[in-house]
Every structure is written in structure tokens, then in C-alpha cells.
Amino acid sequence: IGSFGLITVITLWYQQRLRRALQAPIQAERELFRAIMASMHDAIVETDWRSIRDVNASFCAMTGFTREELLAATPPYPFWPPDQYATIAAALETSMRGRKLDFELVLTRKNGDRLPVLLSVSRIVDGGAAHSRVLYSFRDITELKDVQDRLRASEQRLSLLVQQTPIAVIVWNMQGEVVEWNPAAERIFGYAARQASGRHFSFVVAPAAKAEAASAWQALLAQH
């Protein structure tokens, strides 16, 4: 070939090598990112605000959607329940301003079941500049919500018992201030709950017993 043709071939070859050299770090970073996502137990979704770029296996297992069904999906995503759109939109708007946030919401599985999750939203930052890539990290909190519901029910039963018992029940905080004063305490001591609230417990202790009560209180604090 002539000199011009040889120069053209060399130029094209050099351009191809330069293009591969420039793409190599990006590809390597992408493969590392996917490997990290695949190894995480938390369900992860990566987006660029406009569409889904990737999801990990944990998210597919959590929701029942396949990776192929979710790639390139645009908002509102199929796992966002319609009644959560406003909450999610407000949270994502906050995230776009650079704030990392965590909040509870409900996802919709492919089969229609609803799943309570804790969602963490983070923008991917590189070299001090926030890129348009965003990570959604989901954690199943079904068990936590069940425990909270049982605890709430238990507290309601205890509150009902406290209100109905003929025994005076008084609850103090760590400073010795009254925070709960049941109807029996009102009858026995003659003070309404609003009169007792916030006062130091010693106001109902007889003068001769105040020193002993103070000593007992300090002993309780020492024993945690």
C-alpha cells in the first residue's frame, strides 16, 4: 500500500487502541460494581433518574421480578405501589439535592403482595462531583413490623390494665419525675394526673420518710 494508505491504517489502529484503553477502566469499574452488587444481601437497584440501569439478585428474589423485566424500566417502576407515589417522589426530590436518606415504605411484589421495606437512597459520587447515578437499597422489615405491632398491642393491653387496676401505679423517669399516674393513684393520693405529672415523686412521701426514699432511689439508679 502507499504511504497515505499506511498512515491511514496506522491512524485507525491507534484510534482503536486508544478507544479500548479509555474504555478499559470504565468496563473494569462496571464489572467491579456488578460484583459488589451481586455479593450484597440487601436488595439493590441502580438508576440514572430516568430508568433502571441494574438490579441485583437479592432484589429479584425479594420482588419476584426478573432482571430482564426491570432493566430500562422507567418511573413509576412496577414495584412502586400507586398509593406510595407521592411519598416516593418527595423523598427522591430530597435525594436529588444530595441528601442521603432512609425511610420506610411498601413495595409491591410481582404477584401483587405488599412488602414493608426500609429504603436507603444514595447518589453515586466520584471525584467530589455527584453523578446522575442513584442507588436504592431495600431491606425487608416484615419481622420488625410484626414485632412493632405485637409490642404496640402489648402496650395497649398493659395501659388498659394500668387504668383499670385498683392498685396505684406511678411511673417515674430517670430524674424521678412522674410521667404516669393512674386513676387508682388519683383516688389514693388525692391528686389528679395533671397535678402530679412532672413533679418529683417525693411530693407524696411523708416528711419522716423522705431521707429513706431518697436513699432507696439512689440505690435503684446505681443498680441501673
mmCIF file of C-alpha atoms in Angstrom:
data_model
loop_
_atom_site.group_PDB
_atom_site.id
_atom_site.type_symbol
_atom_site.label_atom_id
_atom_site.label_comp_id
_atom_site.label_asym_id
_atom_site.label_seq_id
_atom_site.Cartn_x
_atom_site.Cartn_y
_atom_site.Cartn_z
ATOM 1 C CA ILE A 1 0.000 0.000 0.000
ATOM 2 C CA GLY A 2 1.048 3.605 -0.481
ATOM 3 C CA SER A 3 2.328 5.956 2.188
ATOM 4 C CA PHE A 4 -1.108 7.579 2.572
ATOM 5 C CA GLY A 5 -2.777 4.194 2.981
ATOM 6 C CA LEU A 6 -0.189 3.118 5.533
ATOM 7 C CA ILE A 7 -0.704 6.303 7.528
ATOM 8 C CA THR A 8 -4.461 5.724 7.442
ATOM 9 C CA VAL A 9 -4.106 2.147 8.693
ATOM 10 C CA ILE A 10 -1.748 3.219 11.490
ATOM 11 C CA THR A 11 -4.098 6.048 12.478
ATOM 12 C CA LEU A 12 -7.115 3.742 12.627
ATOM 13 C CA TRP A 13 -5.147 1.157 14.594
ATOM 14 C CA TYR A 14 -4.009 3.826 17.045
ATOM 15 C CA GLN A 15 -7.546 5.174 17.433
ATOM 16 C CA GLN A 16 -8.869 1.689 18.163
ATOM 17 C CA ARG A 17 -6.190 1.077 20.793
ATOM 18 C CA LEU A 18 -6.865 4.488 22.338
ATOM 19 C CA ARG A 19 -10.605 3.787 22.415
ATOM 20 C CA ARG A 20 -10.044 0.403 24.097
ATOM 21 C CA ALA A 21 -7.614 1.983 26.571
ATOM 22 C CA LEU A 22 -10.161 4.641 27.504
ATOM 23 C CA GLN A 23 -12.980 2.109 27.833
ATOM 24 C CA ALA A 24 -10.987 -0.408 29.885
ATOM 25 C CA PRO A 25 -11.149 1.471 33.220
ATOM 26 C CA ILE A 26 -14.867 2.137 32.746
ATOM 27 C CA GLN A 27 -15.540 -1.526 31.965
ATOM 28 C CA ALA A 28 -13.399 -2.663 34.882
ATOM 29 C CA GLU A 29 -15.242 -0.298 37.226
ATOM 30 C CA ARG A 30 -18.572 -1.545 35.926
ATOM 31 C CA GLU A 31 -17.621 -5.205 36.434
ATOM 32 C CA LEU A 32 -16.417 -4.460 39.969
ATOM 33 C CA PHE A 33 -19.637 -2.613 40.726
ATOM 34 C CA ARG A 34 -21.728 -5.548 39.488
ATOM 35 C CA ALA A 35 -19.665 -7.971 41.547
ATOM 36 C CA ILE A 36 -20.253 -5.896 44.673
ATOM 37 C CA MET A 37 -23.990 -5.690 43.961
ATOM 38 C CA ALA A 38 -24.194 -9.444 43.408
ATOM 39 C CA SER A 39 -22.483 -10.155 46.744
ATOM 40 C CA MET A 40 -24.769 -7.946 48.832
ATOM 41 C CA HIS A 41 -27.665 -9.397 50.811
ATOM 42 C CA ASP A 42 -29.587 -6.134 50.656
ATOM 43 C CA ALA A 43 -31.725 -5.663 47.549
ATOM 44 C CA ILE A 44 -30.088 -3.052 45.284
ATOM 45 C CA VAL A 45 -31.436 -1.061 42.335
ATOM 46 C CA GLU A 46 -29.244 1.300 40.318
ATOM 47 C CA THR A 47 -30.894 4.059 38.302
ATOM 48 C CA ASP A 48 -29.898 7.183 36.412
ATOM 49 C CA TRP A 49 -33.103 9.029 37.464
ATOM 50 C CA ARG A 50 -34.607 8.238 34.063
ATOM 51 C CA SER A 51 -34.556 4.436 34.096
ATOM 52 C CA ILE A 52 -33.180 1.356 35.853
ATOM 53 C CA ARG A 53 -29.585 0.554 34.953
ATOM 54 C CA ASP A 54 -29.213 -2.618 37.004
ATOM 55 C CA VAL A 55 -30.635 -4.699 39.859
ATOM 56 C CA ASN A 56 -29.025 -7.428 41.921
ATOM 57 C CA ALA A 57 -30.229 -10.960 42.541
ATOM 58 C CA SER A 58 -31.420 -10.101 46.053
ATOM 59 C CA PHE A 59 -33.855 -7.540 44.669
ATOM 60 C CA CYS A 60 -35.205 -10.033 42.127
ATOM 61 C CA ALA A 61 -35.690 -12.602 44.896
ATOM 62 C CA MET A 62 -37.411 -10.002 47.069
ATOM 63 C CA THR A 63 -39.883 -8.775 44.446
ATOM 64 C CA GLY A 64 -40.280 -11.710 42.056
ATOM 65 C CA PHE A 65 -39.334 -9.604 39.012
ATOM 66 C CA THR A 66 -36.528 -10.779 36.744
ATOM 67 C CA ARG A 67 -33.567 -8.578 35.889
ATOM 68 C CA GLU A 68 -34.659 -8.521 32.262
ATOM 69 C CA GLU A 69 -38.115 -7.268 33.246
ATOM 70 C CA LEU A 70 -36.661 -4.356 35.181
ATOM 71 C CA LEU A 71 -33.726 -3.204 33.048
ATOM 72 C CA ALA A 72 -34.514 0.115 31.339
ATOM 73 C CA ALA A 73 -37.866 0.368 33.149
ATOM 74 C CA THR A 74 -38.898 3.988 33.686
ATOM 75 C CA PRO A 75 -40.727 5.587 36.627
ATOM 76 C CA PRO A 76 -43.136 4.806 38.085
ATOM 77 C CA TYR A 77 -41.444 1.452 38.485
ATOM 78 C CA PRO A 78 -43.620 -1.686 38.649
ATOM 79 C CA PHE A 79 -42.650 -2.286 42.275
ATOM 80 C CA TRP A 80 -43.844 1.185 43.419
ATOM 81 C CA PRO A 81 -47.414 0.918 44.803
ATOM 82 C CA PRO A 82 -49.646 3.679 43.355
ATOM 83 C CA ASP A 83 -50.573 4.885 46.845
ATOM 84 C CA GLN A 84 -46.858 5.452 47.580
ATOM 85 C CA TYR A 85 -46.062 7.617 44.512
ATOM 86 C CA ALA A 86 -46.312 10.954 46.334
ATOM 87 C CA THR A 87 -44.155 9.774 49.262
ATOM 88 C CA ILE A 88 -41.504 8.329 46.963
ATOM 89 C CA ALA A 89 -41.455 11.394 44.694
ATOM 90 C CA ALA A 90 -40.914 13.711 47.665
ATOM 91 C CA ALA A 91 -38.123 11.512 49.024
ATOM 92 C CA LEU A 92 -36.359 11.289 45.661
ATOM 93 C CA GLU A 93 -36.594 15.044 45.198
ATOM 94 C CA THR A 94 -34.819 15.436 48.528
ATOM 95 C CA SER A 95 -32.207 12.918 47.416
ATOM 96 C CA MET A 96 -31.582 14.828 44.166
ATOM 97 C CA ARG A 97 -30.372 17.722 46.286
ATOM 98 C CA GLY A 98 -27.579 15.497 47.545
ATOM 99 C CA ARG A 99 -29.008 14.235 50.828
ATOM 100 C CA LYS A 100 -28.737 10.568 51.748
ATOM 101 C CA LEU A 101 -31.956 9.436 53.337
ATOM 102 C CA ASP A 102 -33.658 6.384 54.778
ATOM 103 C CA PHE A 103 -37.390 5.927 55.021
ATOM 104 C CA GLU A 104 -39.983 3.196 55.307
ATOM 105 C CA LEU A 105 -42.386 2.346 52.515
ATOM 106 C CA VAL A 106 -44.217 -0.585 50.985
ATOM 107 C CA LEU A 107 -43.210 -2.384 47.785
ATOM 108 C CA THR A 108 -45.470 -4.391 45.502
ATOM 109 C CA ARG A 109 -44.196 -7.806 44.516
ATOM 110 C CA LYS A 110 -44.833 -9.176 41.028
ATOM 111 C CA ASN A 111 -47.620 -11.372 42.423
ATOM 112 C CA GLY A 112 -49.318 -8.328 43.972
ATOM 113 C CA ASP A 113 -48.251 -8.965 47.569
ATOM 114 C CA ARG A 114 -47.128 -5.933 49.537
ATOM 115 C CA LEU A 115 -43.824 -5.871 51.395
ATOM 116 C CA PRO A 116 -42.694 -3.349 54.053
ATOM 117 C CA VAL A 117 -39.100 -2.235 53.459
ATOM 118 C CA LEU A 118 -36.543 0.274 54.656
ATOM 119 C CA LEU A 119 -35.292 2.219 51.627
ATOM 120 C CA SER A 120 -31.930 3.974 51.567
ATOM 121 C CA VAL A 121 -31.309 6.357 48.663
ATOM 122 C CA SER A 122 -27.753 7.416 47.788
ATOM 123 C CA ARG A 123 -26.268 9.288 44.868
ATOM 124 C CA ILE A 124 -23.049 7.861 43.434
ATOM 125 C CA VAL A 125 -20.284 10.410 43.892
ATOM 126 C CA ASP A 126 -16.964 10.253 42.062
ATOM 127 C CA GLY A 127 -14.128 12.712 42.409
ATOM 128 C CA GLY A 128 -16.220 15.073 44.512
ATOM 129 C CA ALA A 129 -18.902 15.521 41.840
ATOM 130 C CA ALA A 130 -22.289 13.898 42.201
ATOM 131 C CA HIS A 131 -23.195 11.886 39.130
ATOM 132 C CA SER A 132 -26.708 11.166 37.967
ATOM 133 C CA ARG A 133 -26.478 7.538 39.102
ATOM 134 C CA VAL A 134 -28.521 6.651 42.171
ATOM 135 C CA LEU A 135 -28.612 3.544 44.350
ATOM 136 C CA TYR A 136 -31.777 2.301 46.024
ATOM 137 C CA SER A 137 -31.024 -0.142 48.841
ATOM 138 C CA PHE A 138 -34.027 -2.094 50.169
ATOM 139 C CA ARG A 139 -34.175 -4.113 53.375
ATOM 140 C CA ASP A 140 -37.136 -6.335 54.239
ATOM 141 C CA ILE A 141 -38.541 -5.195 57.603
ATOM 142 C CA THR A 142 -41.509 -7.566 57.763
ATOM 143 C CA GLU A 143 -40.280 -9.150 61.000
ATOM 144 C CA LEU A 144 -39.524 -5.749 62.513
ATOM 145 C CA LYS A 145 -43.037 -4.505 61.697
ATOM 146 C CA ASP A 146 -44.517 -7.688 63.202
ATOM 147 C CA VAL A 147 -42.548 -7.112 66.404
ATOM 148 C CA GLN A 148 -43.638 -3.466 66.487
ATOM 149 C CA ASP A 149 -47.279 -4.490 66.047
ATOM 150 C CA ARG A 150 -47.035 -7.058 68.845
ATOM 151 C CA LEU A 151 -45.284 -4.532 71.096
ATOM 152 C CA ARG A 152 -47.954 -1.926 70.352
ATOM 153 C CA ALA A 153 -50.706 -4.408 71.174
ATOM 154 C CA SER A 154 -48.904 -5.414 74.378
ATOM 155 C CA GLU A 155 -48.549 -1.756 75.394
ATOM 156 C CA GLN A 156 -52.255 -1.215 74.776
ATOM 157 C CA ARG A 157 -53.154 -4.207 76.967
ATOM 158 C CA LEU A 158 -50.786 -3.027 79.693
ATOM 159 C CA SER A 159 -52.202 0.506 79.515
ATOM 160 C CA LEU A 160 -55.740 -0.856 79.843
ATOM 161 C CA LEU A 161 -54.689 -2.960 82.844
ATOM 162 C CA VAL A 162 -52.971 0.013 84.494
ATOM 163 C CA GLN A 163 -56.054 2.162 84.031
ATOM 164 C CA GLN A 164 -58.421 -0.441 85.496
ATOM 165 C CA THR A 165 -56.396 -1.883 88.390
ATOM 166 C CA PRO A 166 -57.329 -0.794 91.941
ATOM 167 C CA ILE A 167 -53.588 -0.580 92.721
ATOM 168 C CA ALA A 168 -51.864 2.808 92.416
ATOM 169 C CA VAL A 169 -49.416 2.673 89.512
ATOM 170 C CA ILE A 170 -46.930 5.539 89.207
ATOM 171 C CA VAL A 171 -44.209 5.694 86.567
ATOM 172 C CA TRP A 172 -41.197 7.975 87.015
ATOM 173 C CA ASN A 173 -38.443 8.937 84.608
ATOM 174 C CA MET A 174 -34.742 8.773 85.479
ATOM 175 C CA GLN A 175 -34.983 12.197 87.137
ATOM 176 C CA GLY A 176 -37.696 10.928 89.480
ATOM 177 C CA GLU A 177 -40.434 12.951 87.740
ATOM 178 C CA VAL A 178 -43.906 11.481 87.404
ATOM 179 C CA VAL A 179 -44.769 10.511 83.814
ATOM 180 C CA GLU A 180 -47.775 8.256 84.502
ATOM 181 C CA TRP A 181 -50.339 8.401 87.256
ATOM 182 C CA ASN A 182 -53.281 6.023 87.015
ATOM 183 C CA PRO A 183 -56.862 6.524 88.301
ATOM 184 C CA ALA A 184 -56.132 4.434 91.414
ATOM 185 C CA ALA A 185 -53.250 6.791 92.283
ATOM 186 C CA GLU A 186 -55.665 9.711 91.899
ATOM 187 C CA ARG A 187 -58.073 8.105 94.377
ATOM 188 C CA ILE A 188 -55.385 7.076 96.893
ATOM 189 C CA PHE A 189 -53.276 10.249 96.910
ATOM 190 C CA GLY A 190 -55.943 12.797 96.067
ATOM 191 C CA TYR A 191 -54.051 14.396 93.154
ATOM 192 C CA ALA A 192 -55.317 14.372 89.578
ATOM 193 C CA ALA A 193 -52.890 13.041 86.957
ATOM 194 C CA ARG A 194 -52.386 16.564 85.525
ATOM 195 C CA GLN A 195 -51.440 17.794 89.024
ATOM 196 C CA ALA A 196 -48.914 15.010 89.551
ATOM 197 C CA SER A 197 -47.370 14.979 86.055
ATOM 198 C CA GLY A 198 -43.790 16.267 86.020
ATOM 199 C CA ARG A 199 -43.478 16.563 89.795
ATOM 200 C CA HIS A 200 -40.748 14.757 91.725
ATOM 201 C CA PHE A 201 -42.074 11.559 93.283
ATOM 202 C CA SER A 202 -41.089 12.759 96.741
ATOM 203 C CA PHE A 203 -44.079 15.111 96.886
ATOM 204 C CA VAL A 204 -46.233 12.182 98.073
ATOM 205 C CA VAL A 205 -43.630 10.855 100.543
ATOM 206 C CA ALA A 206 -44.197 11.633 104.229
ATOM 207 C CA PRO A 207 -41.575 14.048 105.647
ATOM 208 C CA ALA A 208 -40.228 11.439 108.044
ATOM 209 C CA ALA A 209 -39.625 9.007 105.160
ATOM 210 C CA LYS A 210 -38.068 11.385 102.601
ATOM 211 C CA ALA A 211 -34.447 10.577 103.532
ATOM 212 C CA GLU A 212 -35.109 6.835 103.309
ATOM 213 C CA ALA A 213 -36.940 7.291 99.981
ATOM 214 C CA ALA A 214 -34.062 9.349 98.556
ATOM 215 C CA SER A 215 -31.562 6.673 99.612
ATOM 216 C CA ALA A 216 -33.658 3.917 98.030
ATOM 217 C CA TRP A 217 -33.941 5.949 94.831
ATOM 218 C CA GLN A 218 -30.165 6.420 94.603
ATOM 219 C CA ALA A 219 -29.677 2.681 95.172
ATOM 220 C CA LEU A 220 -32.045 1.925 92.270
ATOM 221 C CA LEU A 221 -30.134 4.284 89.980
ATOM 222 C CA ALA A 222 -26.837 2.665 90.975
ATOM 223 C CA GLN A 223 -28.249 -0.749 90.016
ATOM 224 C CA HIS A 224 -29.490 0.615 86.660
#
